[in-house]
Amino acid sequence: EYRRALSQECTTLEEQISESKSLLRQLHGEVTHAEKRVKGLTTMIANLEQKRDSLEEEMNDIDTRIRAGNGDSAELQRRIGRLTTDYQKTLDSLTDKRQKLAEANRKLNELRELAEESKEKADEYKARAEDYQKSLRESSADMSRQVHFRIADAAVMQTIGELKRIFPPEVLSHES
């Protein structure tokens, strides 16, 4: 019964190990995807910041030209209006991407923590399974020794019984 219980526990742990490994593979894929998303968002933010800086510089140049009276004032005002619209869209997009990056980083951290917990759990299951298998081997060895001793004991008892049957009791008592 003990061996059967150990064997059943080993089977259960092996199933849990298999499930944990499957979960780890899935989590690894999700972590990789999240890392790519973070990298993509980081690149987008850098590009948007560069665009923002470029728009600010161009608007400052046009503003300087308007103050200095260089160029067609109406045309320069229209360009400032278009640049201001682009600038606001860039700021809005930058804000949106930063929020998405913060969320992606949060999710990436959660996935990494979950993957680490799953790995630890799989390692724990593996260690427990190894302990149960060791106990099962020891139990089998003990049982084998017990069977061997019982067979030997039965053979000795059978031999003694045969000797008692063959020899008279006084022969056996003198030699003891």
PDB file of N, CA and C in Angstrom, residues 20 24 27 113-125:
ATOM      1  N   SER A  20       3.513  22.366 -15.300  1.00  0.00           N
ATOM      2  CA  SER A  20       4.340  23.532 -14.980  1.00  0.00           C
ATOM      3  C   SER A  20       5.265  23.877 -16.143  1.00  0.00           C
ATOM      4  N   LEU A  24       5.339  27.255 -18.189  1.00  0.00           N
ATOM      5  CA  LEU A  24       6.588  28.010 -18.335  1.00  0.00           C
ATOM      6  C   LEU A  24       6.858  28.352 -19.802  1.00  0.00           C
ATOM      7  N   LEU A  27       4.452  31.094 -20.696  1.00  0.00           N
ATOM      8  CA  LEU A  27       4.868  32.349 -20.062  1.00  0.00           C
ATOM      9  C   LEU A  27       6.110  32.917 -20.735  1.00  0.00           C
ATOM     10  N   GLU A 113       7.547  37.739 -12.932  1.00  0.00           N
ATOM     11  CA  GLU A 113       7.339  37.214 -11.580  1.00  0.00           C
ATOM     12  C   GLU A 113       6.587  35.883 -11.625  1.00  0.00           C
ATOM     13  N   LEU A 114       5.552  35.831 -12.464  1.00  0.00           N
ATOM     14  CA  LEU A 114       4.773  34.602 -12.596  1.00  0.00           C
ATOM     15  C   LEU A 114       5.633  33.479 -13.158  1.00  0.00           C
ATOM     16  N   ALA A 115       6.474  33.796 -14.135  1.00  0.00           N
ATOM     17  CA  ALA A 115       7.371  32.786 -14.703  1.00  0.00           C
ATOM     18  C   ALA A 115       8.343  32.290 -13.640  1.00  0.00           C
ATOM     19  N   GLU A 116       8.861  33.192 -12.833  1.00  0.00           N
ATOM     20  CA  GLU A 116       9.798  32.799 -11.774  1.00  0.00           C
ATOM     21  C   GLU A 116       9.092  31.913 -10.740  1.00  0.00           C
ATOM     22  N   GLU A 117       7.872  32.298 -10.360  1.00  0.00           N
ATOM     23  CA  GLU A 117       7.111  31.489  -9.403  1.00  0.00           C
ATOM     24  C   GLU A 117       6.825  30.107  -9.976  1.00  0.00           C
ATOM     25  N   SER A 118       6.473  30.053 -11.263  1.00  0.00           N
ATOM     26  CA  SER A 118       6.178  28.769 -11.909  1.00  0.00           C
ATOM     27  C   SER A 118       7.429  27.910 -11.985  1.00  0.00           C
ATOM     28  N   LYS A 119       8.561  28.540 -12.262  1.00  0.00           N
ATOM     29  CA  LYS A 119       9.816  27.786 -12.321  1.00  0.00           C
ATOM     30  C   LYS A 119      10.142  27.217 -10.943  1.00  0.00           C
ATOM     31  N   GLU A 120       9.978  28.032  -9.905  1.00  0.00           N
ATOM     32  CA  GLU A 120      10.237  27.563  -8.541  1.00  0.00           C
ATOM     33  C   GLU A 120       9.302  26.408  -8.180  1.00  0.00           C
ATOM     34  N   LYS A 121       8.026  26.533  -8.578  1.00  0.00           N
ATOM     35  CA  LYS A 121       7.048  25.491  -8.282  1.00  0.00           C
ATOM     36  C   LYS A 121       7.422  24.208  -9.024  1.00  0.00           C
ATOM     37  N   ALA A 122       7.837  24.325 -10.293  1.00  0.00           N
ATOM     38  CA  ALA A 122       8.252  23.148 -11.064  1.00  0.00           C
ATOM     39  C   ALA A 122       9.476  22.493 -10.428  1.00  0.00           C
ATOM     40  N   ASP A 123      10.416  23.320  -9.991  1.00  0.00           N
ATOM     41  CA  ASP A 123      11.608  22.779  -9.321  1.00  0.00           C
ATOM     42  C   ASP A 123      11.223  22.065  -8.026  1.00  0.00           C
ATOM     43  N   GLU A 124      10.269  22.643  -7.298  1.00  0.00           N
ATOM     44  CA  GLU A 124       9.793  22.019  -6.052  1.00  0.00           C
ATOM     45  C   GLU A 124       9.139  20.673  -6.355  1.00  0.00           C
ATOM     46  N   TYR A 125       8.280  20.630  -7.392  1.00  0.00           N
ATOM     47  CA  TYR A 125       7.636  19.372  -7.774  1.00  0.00           C
ATOM     48  C   TYR A 125       8.676  18.333  -8.174  1.00  0.00           C
TER      49      TYR A 125
END
